[in-house]
Backbone as CSV, one residue per row, in Angstrom:
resi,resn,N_x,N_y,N_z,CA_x,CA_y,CA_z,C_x,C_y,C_z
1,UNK,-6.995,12.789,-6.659,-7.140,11.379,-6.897,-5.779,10.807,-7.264
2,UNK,-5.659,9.580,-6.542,-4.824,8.877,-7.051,-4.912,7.545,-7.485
3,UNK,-4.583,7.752,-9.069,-3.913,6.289,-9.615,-2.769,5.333,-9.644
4,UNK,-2.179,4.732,-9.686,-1.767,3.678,-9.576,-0.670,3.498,-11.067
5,UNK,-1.116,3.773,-12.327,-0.771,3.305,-13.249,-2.166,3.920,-14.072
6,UNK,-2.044,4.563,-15.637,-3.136,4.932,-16.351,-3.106,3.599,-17.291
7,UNK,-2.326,3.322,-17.462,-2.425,2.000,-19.162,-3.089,0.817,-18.335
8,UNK,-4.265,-0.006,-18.494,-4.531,-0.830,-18.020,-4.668,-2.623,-19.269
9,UNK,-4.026,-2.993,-18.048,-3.144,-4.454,-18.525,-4.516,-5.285,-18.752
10,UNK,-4.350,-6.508,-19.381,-5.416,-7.272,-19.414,-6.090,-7.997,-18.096
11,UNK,-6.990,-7.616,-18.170,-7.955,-8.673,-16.670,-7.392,-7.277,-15.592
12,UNK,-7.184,-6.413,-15.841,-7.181,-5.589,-14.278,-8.347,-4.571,-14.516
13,UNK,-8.337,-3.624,-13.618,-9.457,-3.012,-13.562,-9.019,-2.319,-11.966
14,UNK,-9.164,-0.908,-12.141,-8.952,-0.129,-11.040,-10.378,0.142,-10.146
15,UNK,-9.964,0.035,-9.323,-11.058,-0.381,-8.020,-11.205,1.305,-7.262
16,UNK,-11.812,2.241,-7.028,-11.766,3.437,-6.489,-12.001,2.850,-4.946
17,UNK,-11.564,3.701,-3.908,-11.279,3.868,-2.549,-11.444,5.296,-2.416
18,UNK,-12.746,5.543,-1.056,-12.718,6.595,-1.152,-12.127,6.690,0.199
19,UNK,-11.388,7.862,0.391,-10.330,8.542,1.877,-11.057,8.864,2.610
20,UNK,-10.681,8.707,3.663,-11.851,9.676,5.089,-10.554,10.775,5.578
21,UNK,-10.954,12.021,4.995,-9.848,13.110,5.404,-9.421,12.785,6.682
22,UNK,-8.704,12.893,7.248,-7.536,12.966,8.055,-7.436,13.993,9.153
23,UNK,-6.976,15.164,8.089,-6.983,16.160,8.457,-6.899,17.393,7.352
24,UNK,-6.953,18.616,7.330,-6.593,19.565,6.134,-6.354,19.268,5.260
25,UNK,-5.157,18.628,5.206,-4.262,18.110,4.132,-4.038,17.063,3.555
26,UNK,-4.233,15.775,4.795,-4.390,14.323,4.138,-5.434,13.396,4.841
27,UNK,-5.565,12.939,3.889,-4.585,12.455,2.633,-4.933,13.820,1.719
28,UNK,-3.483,13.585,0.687,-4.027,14.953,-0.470,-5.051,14.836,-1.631
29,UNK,-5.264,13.631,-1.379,-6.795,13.026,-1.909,-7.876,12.716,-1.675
30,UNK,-8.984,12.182,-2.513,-10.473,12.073,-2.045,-10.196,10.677,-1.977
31,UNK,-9.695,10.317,-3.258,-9.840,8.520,-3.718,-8.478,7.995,-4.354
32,UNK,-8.345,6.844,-3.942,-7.158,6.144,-4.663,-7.789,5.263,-5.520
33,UNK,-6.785,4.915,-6.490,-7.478,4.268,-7.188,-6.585,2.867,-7.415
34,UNK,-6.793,1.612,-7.348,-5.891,0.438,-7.275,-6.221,-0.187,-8.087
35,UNK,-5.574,-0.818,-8.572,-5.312,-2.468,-9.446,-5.349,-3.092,-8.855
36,UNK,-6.817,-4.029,-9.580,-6.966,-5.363,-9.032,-7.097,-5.904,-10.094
37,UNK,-6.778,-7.561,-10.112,-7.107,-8.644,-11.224,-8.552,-9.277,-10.991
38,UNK,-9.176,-9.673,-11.753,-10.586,-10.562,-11.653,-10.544,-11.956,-11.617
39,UNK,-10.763,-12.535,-10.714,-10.824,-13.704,-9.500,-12.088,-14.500,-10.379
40,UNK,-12.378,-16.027,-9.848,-13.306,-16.681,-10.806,-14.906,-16.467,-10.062
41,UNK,-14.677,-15.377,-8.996,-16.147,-15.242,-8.392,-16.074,-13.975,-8.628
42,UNK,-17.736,-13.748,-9.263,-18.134,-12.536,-9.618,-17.924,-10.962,-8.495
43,UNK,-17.184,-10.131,-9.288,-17.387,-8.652,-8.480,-16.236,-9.187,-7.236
44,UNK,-15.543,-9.883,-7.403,-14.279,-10.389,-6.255,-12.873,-10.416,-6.861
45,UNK,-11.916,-9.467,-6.476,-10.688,-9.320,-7.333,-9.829,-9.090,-6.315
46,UNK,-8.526,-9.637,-6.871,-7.420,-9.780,-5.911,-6.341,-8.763,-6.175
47,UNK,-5.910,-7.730,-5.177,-5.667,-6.301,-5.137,-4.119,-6.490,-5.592
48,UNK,-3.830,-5.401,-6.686,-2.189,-5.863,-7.457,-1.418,-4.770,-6.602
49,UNK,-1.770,-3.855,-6.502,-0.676,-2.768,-6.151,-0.922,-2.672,-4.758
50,UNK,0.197,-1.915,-4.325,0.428,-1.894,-2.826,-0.696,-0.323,-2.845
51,UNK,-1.228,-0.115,-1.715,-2.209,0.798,-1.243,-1.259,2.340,-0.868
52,UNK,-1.220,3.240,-0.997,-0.431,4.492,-0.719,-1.632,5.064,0.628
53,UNK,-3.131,5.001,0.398,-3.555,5.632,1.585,-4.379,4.716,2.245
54,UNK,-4.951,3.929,1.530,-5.704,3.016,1.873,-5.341,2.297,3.086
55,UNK,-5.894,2.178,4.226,-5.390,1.721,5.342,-6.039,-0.521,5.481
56,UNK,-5.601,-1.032,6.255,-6.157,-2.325,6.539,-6.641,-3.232,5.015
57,UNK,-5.331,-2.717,4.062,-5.605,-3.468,2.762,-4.105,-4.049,2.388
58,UNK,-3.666,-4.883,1.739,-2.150,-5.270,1.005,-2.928,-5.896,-0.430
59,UNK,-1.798,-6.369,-0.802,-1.194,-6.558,-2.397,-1.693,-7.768,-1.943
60,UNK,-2.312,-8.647,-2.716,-2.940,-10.099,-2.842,-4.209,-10.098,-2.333
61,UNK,-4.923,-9.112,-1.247,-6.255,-9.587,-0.587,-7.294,-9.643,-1.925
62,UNK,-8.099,-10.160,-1.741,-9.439,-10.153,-2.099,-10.749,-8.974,-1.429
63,UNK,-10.824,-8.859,-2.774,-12.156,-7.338,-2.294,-13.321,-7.727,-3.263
64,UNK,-14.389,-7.352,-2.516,-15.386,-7.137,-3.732,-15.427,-5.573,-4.426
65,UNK,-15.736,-5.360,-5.406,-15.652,-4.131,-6.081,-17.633,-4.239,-6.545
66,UNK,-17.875,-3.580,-6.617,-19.413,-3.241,-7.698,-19.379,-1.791,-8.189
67,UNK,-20.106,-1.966,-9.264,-20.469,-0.568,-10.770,-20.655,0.996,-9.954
68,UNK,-20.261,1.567,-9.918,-20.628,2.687,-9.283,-21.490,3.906,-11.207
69,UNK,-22.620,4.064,-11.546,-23.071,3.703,-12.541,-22.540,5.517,-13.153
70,UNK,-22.819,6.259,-11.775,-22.400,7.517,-11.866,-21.467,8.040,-11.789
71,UNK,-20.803,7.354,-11.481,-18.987,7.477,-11.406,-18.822,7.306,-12.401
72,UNK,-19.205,5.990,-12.747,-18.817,5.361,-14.240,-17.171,5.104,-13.733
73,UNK,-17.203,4.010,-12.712,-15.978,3.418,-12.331,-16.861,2.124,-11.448
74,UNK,-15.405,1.198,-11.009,-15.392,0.428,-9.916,-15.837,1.220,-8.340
75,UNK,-16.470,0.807,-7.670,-15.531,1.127,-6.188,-15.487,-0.025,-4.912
76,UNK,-14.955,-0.162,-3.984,-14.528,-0.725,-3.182,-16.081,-1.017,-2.001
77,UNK,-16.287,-2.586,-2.239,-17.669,-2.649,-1.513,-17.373,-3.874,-0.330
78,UNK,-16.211,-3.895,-0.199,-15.813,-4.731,1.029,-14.871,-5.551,0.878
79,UNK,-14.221,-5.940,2.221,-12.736,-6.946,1.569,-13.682,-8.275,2.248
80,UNK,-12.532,-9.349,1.336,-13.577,-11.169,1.249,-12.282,-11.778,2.066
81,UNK,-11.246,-11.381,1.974,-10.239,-11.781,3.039,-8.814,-11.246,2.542
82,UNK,-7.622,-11.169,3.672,-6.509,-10.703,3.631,-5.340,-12.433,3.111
83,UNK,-4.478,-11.473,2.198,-3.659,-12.504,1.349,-2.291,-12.863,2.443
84,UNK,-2.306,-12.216,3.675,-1.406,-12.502,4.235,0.413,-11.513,4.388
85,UNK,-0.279,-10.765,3.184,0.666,-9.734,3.489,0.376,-8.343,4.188
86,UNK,1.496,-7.765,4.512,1.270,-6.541,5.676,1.512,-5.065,4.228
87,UNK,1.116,-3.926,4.810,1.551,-3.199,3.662,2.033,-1.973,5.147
88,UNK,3.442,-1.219,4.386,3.608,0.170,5.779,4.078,0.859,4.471
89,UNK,4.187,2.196,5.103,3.943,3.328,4.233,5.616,4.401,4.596
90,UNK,6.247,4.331,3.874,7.379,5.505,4.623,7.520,6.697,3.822
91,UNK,7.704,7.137,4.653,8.052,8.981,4.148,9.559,8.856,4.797
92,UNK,10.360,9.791,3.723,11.712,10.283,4.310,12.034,11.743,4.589
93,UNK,12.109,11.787,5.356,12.335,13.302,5.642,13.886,13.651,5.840
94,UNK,14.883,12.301,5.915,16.208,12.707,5.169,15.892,13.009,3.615
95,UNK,15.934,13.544,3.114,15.359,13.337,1.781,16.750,13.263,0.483
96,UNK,17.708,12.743,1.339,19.443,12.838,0.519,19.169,11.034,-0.458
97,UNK,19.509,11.046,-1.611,19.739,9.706,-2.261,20.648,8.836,-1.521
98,UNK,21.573,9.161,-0.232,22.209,8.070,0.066,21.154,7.468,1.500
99,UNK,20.471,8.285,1.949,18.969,7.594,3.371,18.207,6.773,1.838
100,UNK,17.857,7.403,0.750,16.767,6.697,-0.203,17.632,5.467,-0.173
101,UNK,18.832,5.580,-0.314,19.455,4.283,-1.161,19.234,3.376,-0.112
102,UNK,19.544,3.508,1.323,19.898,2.897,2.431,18.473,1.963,3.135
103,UNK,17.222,3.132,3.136,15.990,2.276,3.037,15.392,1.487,2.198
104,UNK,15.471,2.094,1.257,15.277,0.751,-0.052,16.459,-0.347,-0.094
105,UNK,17.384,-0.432,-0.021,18.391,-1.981,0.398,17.936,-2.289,1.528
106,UNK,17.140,-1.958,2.589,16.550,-2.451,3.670,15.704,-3.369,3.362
107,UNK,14.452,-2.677,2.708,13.714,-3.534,2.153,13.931,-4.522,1.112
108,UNK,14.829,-4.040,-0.096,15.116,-5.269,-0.766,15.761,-6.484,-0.128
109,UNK,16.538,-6.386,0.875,17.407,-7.482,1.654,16.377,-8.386,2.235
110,UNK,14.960,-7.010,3.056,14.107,-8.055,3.615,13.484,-9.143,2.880
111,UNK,13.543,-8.605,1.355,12.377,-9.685,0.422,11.092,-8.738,-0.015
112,UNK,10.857,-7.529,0.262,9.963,-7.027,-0.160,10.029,-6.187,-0.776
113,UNK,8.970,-5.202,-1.457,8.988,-4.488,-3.129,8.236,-3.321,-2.484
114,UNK,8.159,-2.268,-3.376,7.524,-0.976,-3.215,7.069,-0.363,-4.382
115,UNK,6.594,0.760,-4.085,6.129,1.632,-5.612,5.870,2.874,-4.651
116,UNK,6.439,3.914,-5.868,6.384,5.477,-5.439,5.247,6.146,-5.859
117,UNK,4.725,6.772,-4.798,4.071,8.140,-5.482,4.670,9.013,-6.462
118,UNK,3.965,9.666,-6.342,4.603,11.245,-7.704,5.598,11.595,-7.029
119,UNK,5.349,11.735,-6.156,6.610,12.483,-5.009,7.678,11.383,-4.766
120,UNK,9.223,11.522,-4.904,9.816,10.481,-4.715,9.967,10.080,-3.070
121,UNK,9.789,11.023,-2.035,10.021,10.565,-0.576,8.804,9.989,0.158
122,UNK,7.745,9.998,-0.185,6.739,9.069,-0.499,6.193,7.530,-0.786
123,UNK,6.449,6.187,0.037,6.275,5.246,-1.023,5.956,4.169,-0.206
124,UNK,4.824,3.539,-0.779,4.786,2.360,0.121,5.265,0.624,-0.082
125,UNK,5.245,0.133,0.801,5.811,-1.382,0.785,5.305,-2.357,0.936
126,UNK,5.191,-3.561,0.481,4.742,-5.002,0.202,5.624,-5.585,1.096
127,UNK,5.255,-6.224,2.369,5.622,-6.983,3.123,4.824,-8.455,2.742
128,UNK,5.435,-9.355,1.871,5.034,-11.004,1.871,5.107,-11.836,2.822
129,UNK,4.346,-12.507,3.151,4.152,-13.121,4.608,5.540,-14.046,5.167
130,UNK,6.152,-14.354,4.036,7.470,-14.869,4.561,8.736,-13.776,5.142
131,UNK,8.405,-12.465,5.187,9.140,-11.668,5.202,9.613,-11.565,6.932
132,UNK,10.312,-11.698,7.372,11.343,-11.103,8.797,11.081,-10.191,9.201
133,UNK,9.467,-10.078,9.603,9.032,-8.443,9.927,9.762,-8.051,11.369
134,UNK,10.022,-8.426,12.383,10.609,-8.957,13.611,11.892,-7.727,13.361
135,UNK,13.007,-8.296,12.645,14.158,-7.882,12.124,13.960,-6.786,11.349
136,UNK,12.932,-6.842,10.495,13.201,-5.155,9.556,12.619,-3.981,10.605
137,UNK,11.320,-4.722,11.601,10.871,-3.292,12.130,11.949,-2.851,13.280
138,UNK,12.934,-3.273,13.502,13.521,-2.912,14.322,14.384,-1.942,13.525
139,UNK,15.201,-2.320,12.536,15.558,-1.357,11.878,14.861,-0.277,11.648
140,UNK,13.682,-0.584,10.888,12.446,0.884,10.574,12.595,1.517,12.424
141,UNK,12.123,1.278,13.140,12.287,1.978,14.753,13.897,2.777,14.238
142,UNK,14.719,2.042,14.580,16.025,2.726,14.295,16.336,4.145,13.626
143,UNK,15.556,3.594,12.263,15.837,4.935,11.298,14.844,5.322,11.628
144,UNK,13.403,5.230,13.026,12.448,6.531,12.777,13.016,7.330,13.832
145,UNK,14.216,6.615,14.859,14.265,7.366,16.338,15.482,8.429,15.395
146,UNK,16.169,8.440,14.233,17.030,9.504,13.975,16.714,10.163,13.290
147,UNK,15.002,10.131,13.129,14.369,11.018,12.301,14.741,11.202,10.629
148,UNK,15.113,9.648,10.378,15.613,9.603,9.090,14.300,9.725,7.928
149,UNK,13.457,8.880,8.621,12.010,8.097,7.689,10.898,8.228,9.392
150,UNK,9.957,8.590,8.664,8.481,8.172,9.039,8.000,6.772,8.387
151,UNK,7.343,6.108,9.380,6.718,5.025,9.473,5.318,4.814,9.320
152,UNK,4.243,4.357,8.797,2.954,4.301,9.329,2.590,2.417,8.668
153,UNK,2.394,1.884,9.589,2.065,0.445,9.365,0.469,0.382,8.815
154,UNK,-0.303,0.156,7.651,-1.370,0.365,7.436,-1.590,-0.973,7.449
155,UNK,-1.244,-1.686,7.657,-2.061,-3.295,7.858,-0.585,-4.101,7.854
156,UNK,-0.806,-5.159,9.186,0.385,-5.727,9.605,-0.694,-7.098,9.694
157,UNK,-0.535,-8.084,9.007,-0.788,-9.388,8.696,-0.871,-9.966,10.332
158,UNK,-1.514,-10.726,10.747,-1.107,-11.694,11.888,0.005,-12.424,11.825
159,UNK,0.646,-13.144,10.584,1.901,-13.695,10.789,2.578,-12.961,11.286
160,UNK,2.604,-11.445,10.708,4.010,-10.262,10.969,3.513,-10.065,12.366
161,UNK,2.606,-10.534,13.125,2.258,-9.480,14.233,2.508,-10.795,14.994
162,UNK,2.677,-12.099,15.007,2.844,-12.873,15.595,4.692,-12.964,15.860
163,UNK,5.211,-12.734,15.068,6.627,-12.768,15.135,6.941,-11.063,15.937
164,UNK,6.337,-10.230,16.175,6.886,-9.500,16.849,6.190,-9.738,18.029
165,UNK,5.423,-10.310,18.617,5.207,-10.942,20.019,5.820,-11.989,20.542
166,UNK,6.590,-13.032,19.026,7.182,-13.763,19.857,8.860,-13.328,20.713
């Protein structure tokens, strides 16, 4: 399982996601577990952290969550709509601090934020809908054709998907 953060802030509340294995190995989890804030409609909360496995979710959507009584947690009972941001996921398999340094000033230049797994080559990204997806994925292509970083786009907004068609 993965969390997000254990100390929980006021008005959040971690939402469980359960994984549909993959394969063997991944995800290396059953469930993630996310931060969301509570919205003024009941059992509807707007998702804080960027998703590590969770696929077709970002940072701002709206989800409903309901009691899971036996868990004795949240879990994830459908999304109410997307906030407009894209979320992609990179792995580095340069794994030297000067590729870390070089992809992360990528993304900070673009305007967007991240958060790491446990593992530091691991981490995913907050693409905000104003962001130059056009221009950064070309770079991301770049550094995946030299086998610097792996890529996996888990939800690309229609704005971002409209600017790479145009």
């Amino acid at each position: 399982m993965v969390a997000h953060n254990d100390s929980r802030p006021p008005g959040m509340f971690q939402v469980a996601f359960d994984l549909p294995q993959e394969s063997a190995t991944w995800p290396p989890f059953s469930t993630e577990r996310i931060w969301a804030k509570k919205t003024s409609a009941p059992y509807q909360l707007e998702v804080q952290s960027v998703p590590f496995f969770v696929r077709d979710l970002s940072r701002g959507d709206i989800i409903r969550a309901k009691p899971d009584h036996e868990r004795r947690e949240l879990v994830f009972d459908g999304l109410v709509r997307h906030s407009g941001h894209s979320t992609i996921r990179v792995i580095l398999r340069d794994k030297t601090d000067e590729n870390r340094d070089r992809v992360l000033e990528m993304f900070r230049a673009a305007g967007s934020s991240w958060e790491f797994t446990s593992v530091d080559f691991h981490f995913a990204v907050d693409l905000p809908g104003e962001v130059d997806y056009r221009s950064l994925r070309s770079m991301l292509v770049e550094a995946t054709s030299t086998g610097a970083i792996e890529v996996e786009e888990a939800f690309v907004a229609p704005a971002h998907v409209a600017q790479l068609d145009a």
